[in-house]
XYZ file of C-alpha atoms in Angstrom:
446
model
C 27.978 22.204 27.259
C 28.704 25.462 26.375
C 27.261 27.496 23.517
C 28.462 29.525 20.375
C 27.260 32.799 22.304
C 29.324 31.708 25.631
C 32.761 30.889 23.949
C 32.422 34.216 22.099
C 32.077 36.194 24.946
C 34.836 34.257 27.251
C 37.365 34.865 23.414
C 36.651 38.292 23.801
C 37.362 38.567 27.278
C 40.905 36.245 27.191
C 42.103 37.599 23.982
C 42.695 34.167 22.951
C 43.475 34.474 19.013
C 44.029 30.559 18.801
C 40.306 30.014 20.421
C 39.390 32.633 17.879
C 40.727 30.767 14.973
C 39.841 27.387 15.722
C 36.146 28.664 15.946
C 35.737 27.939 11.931
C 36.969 24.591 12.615
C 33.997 23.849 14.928
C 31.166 25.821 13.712
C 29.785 27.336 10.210
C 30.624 31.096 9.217
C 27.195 31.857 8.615
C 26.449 30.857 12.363
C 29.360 32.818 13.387
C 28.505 35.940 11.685
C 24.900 35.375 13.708
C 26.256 35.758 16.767
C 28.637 38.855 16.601
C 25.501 40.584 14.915
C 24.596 40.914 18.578
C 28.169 42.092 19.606
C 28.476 45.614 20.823
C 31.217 47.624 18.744
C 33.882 46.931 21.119
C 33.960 43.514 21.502
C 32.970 43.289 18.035
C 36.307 44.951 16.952
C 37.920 43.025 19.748
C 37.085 39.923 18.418
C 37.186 40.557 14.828
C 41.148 41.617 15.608
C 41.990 38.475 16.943
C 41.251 36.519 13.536
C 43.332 35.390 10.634
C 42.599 37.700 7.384
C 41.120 34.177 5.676
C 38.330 33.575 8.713
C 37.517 37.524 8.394
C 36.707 37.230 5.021
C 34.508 33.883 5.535
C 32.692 36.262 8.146
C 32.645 39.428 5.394
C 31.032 36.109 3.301
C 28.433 35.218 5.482
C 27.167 38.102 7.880
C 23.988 40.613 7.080
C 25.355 44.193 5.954
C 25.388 46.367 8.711
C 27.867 43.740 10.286
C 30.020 43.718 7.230
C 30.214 47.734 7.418
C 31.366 47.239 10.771
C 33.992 45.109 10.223
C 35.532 46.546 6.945
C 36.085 49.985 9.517
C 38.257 48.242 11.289
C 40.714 47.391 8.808
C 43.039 49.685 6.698
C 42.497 49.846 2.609
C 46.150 47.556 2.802
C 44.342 45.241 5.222
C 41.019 44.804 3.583
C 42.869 44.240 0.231
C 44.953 41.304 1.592
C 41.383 40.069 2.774
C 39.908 40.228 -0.779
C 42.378 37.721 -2.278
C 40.800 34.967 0.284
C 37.038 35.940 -1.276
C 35.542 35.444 -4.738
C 35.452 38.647 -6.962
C 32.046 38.749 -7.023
C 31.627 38.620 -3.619
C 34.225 41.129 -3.153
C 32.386 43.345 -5.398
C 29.224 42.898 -3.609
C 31.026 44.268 -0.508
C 33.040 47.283 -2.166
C 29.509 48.288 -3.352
C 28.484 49.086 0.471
C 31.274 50.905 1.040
C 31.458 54.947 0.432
C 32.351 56.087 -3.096
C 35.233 57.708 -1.345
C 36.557 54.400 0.065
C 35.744 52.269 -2.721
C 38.113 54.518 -5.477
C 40.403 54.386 -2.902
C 40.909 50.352 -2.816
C 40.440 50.443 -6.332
C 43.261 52.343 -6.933
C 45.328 50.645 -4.711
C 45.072 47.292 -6.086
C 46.521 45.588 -8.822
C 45.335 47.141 -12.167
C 43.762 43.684 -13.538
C 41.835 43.168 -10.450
C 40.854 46.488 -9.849
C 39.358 46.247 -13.863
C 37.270 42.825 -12.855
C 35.839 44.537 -10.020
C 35.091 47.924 -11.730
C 33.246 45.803 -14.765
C 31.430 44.124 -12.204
C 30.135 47.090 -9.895
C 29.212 48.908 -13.349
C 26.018 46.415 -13.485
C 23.313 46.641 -11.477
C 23.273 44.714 -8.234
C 20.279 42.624 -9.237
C 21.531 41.523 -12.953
C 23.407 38.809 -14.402
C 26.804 40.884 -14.092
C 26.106 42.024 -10.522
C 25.808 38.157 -9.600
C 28.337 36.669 -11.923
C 31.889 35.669 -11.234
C 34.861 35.734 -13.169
C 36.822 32.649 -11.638
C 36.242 30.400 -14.128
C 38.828 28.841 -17.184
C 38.266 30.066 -21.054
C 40.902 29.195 -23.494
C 41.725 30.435 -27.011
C 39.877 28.138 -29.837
C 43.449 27.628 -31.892
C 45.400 25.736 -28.654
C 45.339 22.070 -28.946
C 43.853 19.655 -26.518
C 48.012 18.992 -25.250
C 48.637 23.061 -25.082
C 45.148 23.204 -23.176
C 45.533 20.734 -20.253
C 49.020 22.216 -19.676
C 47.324 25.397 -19.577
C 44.827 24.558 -16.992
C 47.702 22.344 -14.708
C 48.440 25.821 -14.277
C 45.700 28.013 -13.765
C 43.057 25.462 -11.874
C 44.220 25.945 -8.675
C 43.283 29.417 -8.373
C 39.814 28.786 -10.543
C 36.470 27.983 -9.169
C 35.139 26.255 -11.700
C 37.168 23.672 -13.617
C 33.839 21.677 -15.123
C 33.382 23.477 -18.444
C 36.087 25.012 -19.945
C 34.834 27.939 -22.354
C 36.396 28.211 -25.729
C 36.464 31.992 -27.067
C 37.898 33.581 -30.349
C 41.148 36.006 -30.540
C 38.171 38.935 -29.430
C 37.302 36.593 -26.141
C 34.131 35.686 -28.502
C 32.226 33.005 -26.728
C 32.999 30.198 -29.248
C 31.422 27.136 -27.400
C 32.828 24.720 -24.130
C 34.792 21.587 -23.492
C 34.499 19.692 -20.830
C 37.668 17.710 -18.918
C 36.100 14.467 -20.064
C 36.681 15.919 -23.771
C 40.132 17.241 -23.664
C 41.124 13.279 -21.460
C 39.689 11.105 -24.639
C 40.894 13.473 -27.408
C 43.915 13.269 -29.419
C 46.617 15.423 -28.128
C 46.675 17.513 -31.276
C 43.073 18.358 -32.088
C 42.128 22.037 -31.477
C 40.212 23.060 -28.947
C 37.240 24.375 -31.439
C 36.818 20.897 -33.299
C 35.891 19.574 -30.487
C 33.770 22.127 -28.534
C 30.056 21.920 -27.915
C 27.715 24.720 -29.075
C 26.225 27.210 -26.262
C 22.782 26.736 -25.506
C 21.982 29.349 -23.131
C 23.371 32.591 -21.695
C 22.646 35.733 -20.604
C 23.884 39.559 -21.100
C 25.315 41.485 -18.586
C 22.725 43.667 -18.084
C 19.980 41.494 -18.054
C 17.820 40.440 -14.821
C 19.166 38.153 -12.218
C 15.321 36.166 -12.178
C 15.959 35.182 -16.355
C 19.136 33.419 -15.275
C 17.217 31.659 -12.346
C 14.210 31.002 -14.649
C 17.200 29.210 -17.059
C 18.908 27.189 -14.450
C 15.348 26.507 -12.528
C 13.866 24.911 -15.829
C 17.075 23.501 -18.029
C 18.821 22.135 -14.512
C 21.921 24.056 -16.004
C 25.157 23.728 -13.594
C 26.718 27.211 -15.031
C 25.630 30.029 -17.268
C 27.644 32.239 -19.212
C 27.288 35.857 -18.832
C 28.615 37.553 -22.058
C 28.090 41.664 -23.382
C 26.590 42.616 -26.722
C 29.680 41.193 -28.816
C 29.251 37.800 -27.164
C 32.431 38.339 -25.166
C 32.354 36.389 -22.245
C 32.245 38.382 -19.136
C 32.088 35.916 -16.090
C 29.684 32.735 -15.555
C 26.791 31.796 -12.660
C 26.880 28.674 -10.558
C 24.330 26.994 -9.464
C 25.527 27.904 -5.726
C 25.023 31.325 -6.791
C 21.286 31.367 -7.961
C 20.384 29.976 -4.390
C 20.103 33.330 -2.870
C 18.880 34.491 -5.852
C 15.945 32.803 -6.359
C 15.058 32.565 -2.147
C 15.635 36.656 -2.841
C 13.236 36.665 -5.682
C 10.535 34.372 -4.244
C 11.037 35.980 -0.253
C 10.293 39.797 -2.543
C 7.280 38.190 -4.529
C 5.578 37.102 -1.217
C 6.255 39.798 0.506
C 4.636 42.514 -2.635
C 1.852 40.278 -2.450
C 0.708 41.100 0.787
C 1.410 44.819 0.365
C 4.983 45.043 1.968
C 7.979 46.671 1.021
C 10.581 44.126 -0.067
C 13.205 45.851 1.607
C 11.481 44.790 5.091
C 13.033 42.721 7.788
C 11.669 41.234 10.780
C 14.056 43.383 12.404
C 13.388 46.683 10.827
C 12.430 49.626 12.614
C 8.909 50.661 13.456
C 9.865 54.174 10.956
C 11.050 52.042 7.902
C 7.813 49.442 8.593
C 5.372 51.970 8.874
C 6.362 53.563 5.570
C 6.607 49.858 3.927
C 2.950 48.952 4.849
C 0.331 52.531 5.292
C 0.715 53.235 1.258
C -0.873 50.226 0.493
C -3.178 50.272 3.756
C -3.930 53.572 1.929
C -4.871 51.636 -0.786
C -6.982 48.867 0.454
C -8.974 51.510 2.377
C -9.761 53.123 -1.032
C -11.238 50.065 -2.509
C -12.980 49.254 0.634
C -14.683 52.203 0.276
C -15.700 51.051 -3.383
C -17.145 48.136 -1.848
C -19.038 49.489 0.856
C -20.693 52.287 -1.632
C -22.114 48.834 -3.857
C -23.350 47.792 -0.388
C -24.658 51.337 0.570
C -26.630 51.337 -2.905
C -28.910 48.262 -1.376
C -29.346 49.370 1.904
C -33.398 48.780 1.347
C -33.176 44.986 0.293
C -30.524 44.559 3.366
C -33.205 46.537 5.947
C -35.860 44.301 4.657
C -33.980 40.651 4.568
C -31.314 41.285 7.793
C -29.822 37.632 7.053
C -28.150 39.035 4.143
C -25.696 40.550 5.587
C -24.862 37.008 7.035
C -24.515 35.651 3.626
C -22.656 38.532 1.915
C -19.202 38.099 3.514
C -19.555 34.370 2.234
C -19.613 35.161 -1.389
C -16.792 37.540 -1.210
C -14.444 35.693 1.157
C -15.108 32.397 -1.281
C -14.299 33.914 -4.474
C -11.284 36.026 -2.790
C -10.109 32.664 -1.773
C -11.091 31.080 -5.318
C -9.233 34.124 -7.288
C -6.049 33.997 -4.671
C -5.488 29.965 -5.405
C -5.413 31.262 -9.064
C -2.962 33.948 -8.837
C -0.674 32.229 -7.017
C -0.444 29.648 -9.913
C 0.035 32.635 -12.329
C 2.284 34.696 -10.633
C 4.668 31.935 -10.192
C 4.634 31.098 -13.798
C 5.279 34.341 -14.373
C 8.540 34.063 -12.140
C 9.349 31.633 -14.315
C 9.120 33.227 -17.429
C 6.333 30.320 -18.294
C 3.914 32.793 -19.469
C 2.833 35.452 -20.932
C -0.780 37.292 -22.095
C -0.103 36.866 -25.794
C 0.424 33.104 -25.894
C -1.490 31.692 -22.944
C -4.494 34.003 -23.058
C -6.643 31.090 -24.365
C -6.175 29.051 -20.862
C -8.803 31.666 -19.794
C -11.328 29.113 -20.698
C -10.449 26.391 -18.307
C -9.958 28.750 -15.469
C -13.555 29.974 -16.356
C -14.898 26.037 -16.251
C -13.000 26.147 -13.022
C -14.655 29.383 -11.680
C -18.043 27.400 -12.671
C -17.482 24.137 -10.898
C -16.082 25.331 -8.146
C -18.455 27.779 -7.321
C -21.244 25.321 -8.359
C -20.399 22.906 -5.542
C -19.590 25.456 -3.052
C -22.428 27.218 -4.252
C -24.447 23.943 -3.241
C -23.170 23.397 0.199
C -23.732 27.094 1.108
C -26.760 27.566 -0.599
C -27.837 24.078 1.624
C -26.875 25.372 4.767
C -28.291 28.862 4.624
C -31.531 27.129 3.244
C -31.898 24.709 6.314
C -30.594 27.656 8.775
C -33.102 30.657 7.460
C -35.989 27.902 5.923
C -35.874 29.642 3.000
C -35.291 27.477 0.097
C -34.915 30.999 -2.260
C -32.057 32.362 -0.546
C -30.387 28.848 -1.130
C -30.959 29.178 -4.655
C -29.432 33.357 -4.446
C -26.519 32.540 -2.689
C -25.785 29.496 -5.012
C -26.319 31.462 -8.211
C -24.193 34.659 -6.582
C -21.256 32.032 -5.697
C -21.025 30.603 -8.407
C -20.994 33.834 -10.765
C -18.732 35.680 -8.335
C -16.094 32.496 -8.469
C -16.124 32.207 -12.555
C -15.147 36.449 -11.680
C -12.533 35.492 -9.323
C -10.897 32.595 -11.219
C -10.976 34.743 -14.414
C -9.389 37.756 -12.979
C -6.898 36.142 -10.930
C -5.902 34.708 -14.353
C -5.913 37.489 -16.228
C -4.847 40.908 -13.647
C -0.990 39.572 -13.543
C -0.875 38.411 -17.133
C -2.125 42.245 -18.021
C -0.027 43.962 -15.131
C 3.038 41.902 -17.042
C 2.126 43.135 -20.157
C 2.228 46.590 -18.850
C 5.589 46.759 -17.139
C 3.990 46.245 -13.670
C 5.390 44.296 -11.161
C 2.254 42.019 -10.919
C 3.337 40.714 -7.656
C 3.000 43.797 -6.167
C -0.527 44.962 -7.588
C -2.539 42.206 -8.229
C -4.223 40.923 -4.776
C -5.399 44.485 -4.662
C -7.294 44.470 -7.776
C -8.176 40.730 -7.372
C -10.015 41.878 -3.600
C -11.431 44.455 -5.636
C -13.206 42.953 -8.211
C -14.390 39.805 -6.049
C -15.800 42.146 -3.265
C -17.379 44.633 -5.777
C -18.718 41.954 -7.858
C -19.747 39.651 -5.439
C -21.573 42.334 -3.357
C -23.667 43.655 -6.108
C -24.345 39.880 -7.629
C -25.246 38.681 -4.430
C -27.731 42.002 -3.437
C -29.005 43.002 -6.903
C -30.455 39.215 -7.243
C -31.711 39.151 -3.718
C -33.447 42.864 -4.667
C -35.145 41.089 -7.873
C -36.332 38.042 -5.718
C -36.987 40.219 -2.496
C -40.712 39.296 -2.418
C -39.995 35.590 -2.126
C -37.621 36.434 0.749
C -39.713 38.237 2.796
């Protein structure tokens, strides 16, 4: 049978427009846009020409950046404006915002004047707030029309509006005034107004603030849309659930990546320049608090000459309550996320993670101290290595609790800079725990 990849290639090489086209009937855009990423710029261009402007823009919906570039150069202003009207503004937006400022102000002012104001409202936010992710298809009628003047209304408008759930119900200053929904305006009387009957806003968000608090709302009130209003309570444009997807894979996919020290800019596919910048600062940095490590071991050297096991043992402690701290972080940080949390209110659950540091590290503590007990027949170094363990966990659960909560507090990305400090203090501590009780006991290990 042949593949996505084959039919391409053999449309490309007939010039078959119809085969083109009826590719969208077969397969998804996004898997489309997949394949010409591989496409040299020829047949690329080849194949883009053969398609309908409303299958171009499901590709300019669909493909990764450098493809979209690509495509828009082959297509006059006129052209790619006769494109737009098959997208959603926000999407077009997204798109005139990878253009050059040149280009862009050109299509701008080309357009029609009331589109080309949507679209410069929405490019003024940044990328990654509310407004940058908002769009303005959506229905919002004056609080004075009557439930008969407003279902006329939307007979009208509906077929060109994406969402047709809520209707939002503004003042004569587009003052977000509450909603109705299409159940409310059916089983109303005919001549009721609009704002007798319209249920009060519970959430929204500005403009300008951060695409993650409008995940964080729909992720813990199960909200279908959110509207985005400015600092007069204007309404500006809403968010559908379809568009915090992306948002919060984009958030979570940056979060995991900062933990471990990468850029969140990195793809799988980026070059060895753009990786090697992303990772050696914070190889930089790791090496630095090695080094802090290593001088806590250097400062025992004596005690480790005299009892050689414990340099067995050591990386035990350390690896434990790194794991120990990690499991707690990662509870933190995606609380954090979700807006759950913060150092002044929760700062009190440092307790139970401290009862957690001790009975974790007591049972681990235990089986390690057990093992190394029966392995070295020394029943002392047991007793060390459970006593280090379990102080170097009750370390490790308490910081991993309270770095991110104090990075927060401080305007730092705590996703970024936390496992750092977190190695740090459970390597540091655990070393010196570990060897300055093994130093006070050294005559029973010897």
């Amino acid at each position: 049978m042949i593949n996505i990849e084959e039919e391409i290639n053999e449309i490309v090489i007939s010039g078959s427009s119809r085969r083109a086209n009826n590719l969208f009937e077969e397969y998804h855009p996004v898997d489309i846009g997949q394949v010409i990423e591989d496409l040299d710029e020829d047949d690329l261009k080849d194949f883009i020409n053969l398609l309908l402007f409303q299958n171009v823009a499901l590709l300019l919906e669909s493909s990764e950046d450098e493809v979209i570039v690509k495509i828009t150069s082959f297509f006059t202003n006129g052209e790619l404006i006769q494109i737009f009207t098959h997208m959603e503004t926000s999407l077009v937006a997204d798109l005139l915002g990878l253009l050059s400022t040149f280009r862009r102000k050109e299509i701008l002012s080309t357009m029609k004047k009331s589109d080309s104001n949507v679209l410069k409202m929405i490019l003024s936010f940044d990328e990654e707030s509310a407004g940058g992710i908002m769009t303005t298809n959506f229905i919002s009628l004056r609080e004075t029309l009557t439930v008969e003047e407003a279902i006329a209304k939307i007979r009208t408008i509906s077929p060109e509006t994406e969402i047709i759930e809520e209707i939002f119900v503004t003042d004569n200053l587009h003052r977000l005034k509450g909603y109705v929904t299409i159940r409310d305006l059916l089983v109303s009387a005919s001549k009721t107004q609009l704002i007798d009957i319209a249920e009060e806003i519970d959430f929204y968000v500005r403009g300008s603030d951060d695409q993650e608090e409008a995940a964080n709302l729909f992720s813990k009130y199960e909200l279908d849309v959110l509207p985005v209003v400015n600092a007069n309570m204007a309404i500006l444009g809403v968010i559908t659930s379809e568009d915090i997807i992306s948002v919060i894979d984009q958030e979570y996919s940056e979060d995991i990546l900062q933990m471990h020290g990468v850029n969140a800019d990195e793809e799988y596919d980026s070059s060895i320049l753009q990786s090697f910048k992303s990772r050696v600062p914070w190889l930089v940095v790791n090496l630095a608090t090695a080094f802090l490590a290593s001088s806590v071991v250097k400062g025992f050297e004596s005690t480790i000459s005299q009892v050689v096991v414990l340099s067995a043992a050591m990386p035990v402690v350390t690896g434990m309550g790194g794991n120990a701290g990690s499991q707690t972080l990662s509870i933190i940080l995606t609380s954090l996320a979700r807006g759950e949390m913060s150092l002044k209110e929760d700062f009190k659950l440092i307790i139970k993670e401290i009862f957690l540091g001790l009975s974790e590290g007591a049972i681990i503590g235990i089986i390690a101290g057990a093992v190394f007990t029966i392995w070295h027949k020394n029943i002392y170094l047991g007793i060390i290595l459970f006593l280090a363990m379990t102080l170097n966990m009750i370390i490790a659960c308490s910081m991993g609790f309270f770095i991110p909560l104090f990075l927060d507090k401080l305007k730092v990305d705590p996703a970024v800079a936390s496992s750092i400090f977190l190695t740090t203090f459970t390597d540091v501590c655990g070393f010196f725990i570990f060897l300055g009780l093994a130093t006070m006991f050294l005559p029973l290990l010897l």
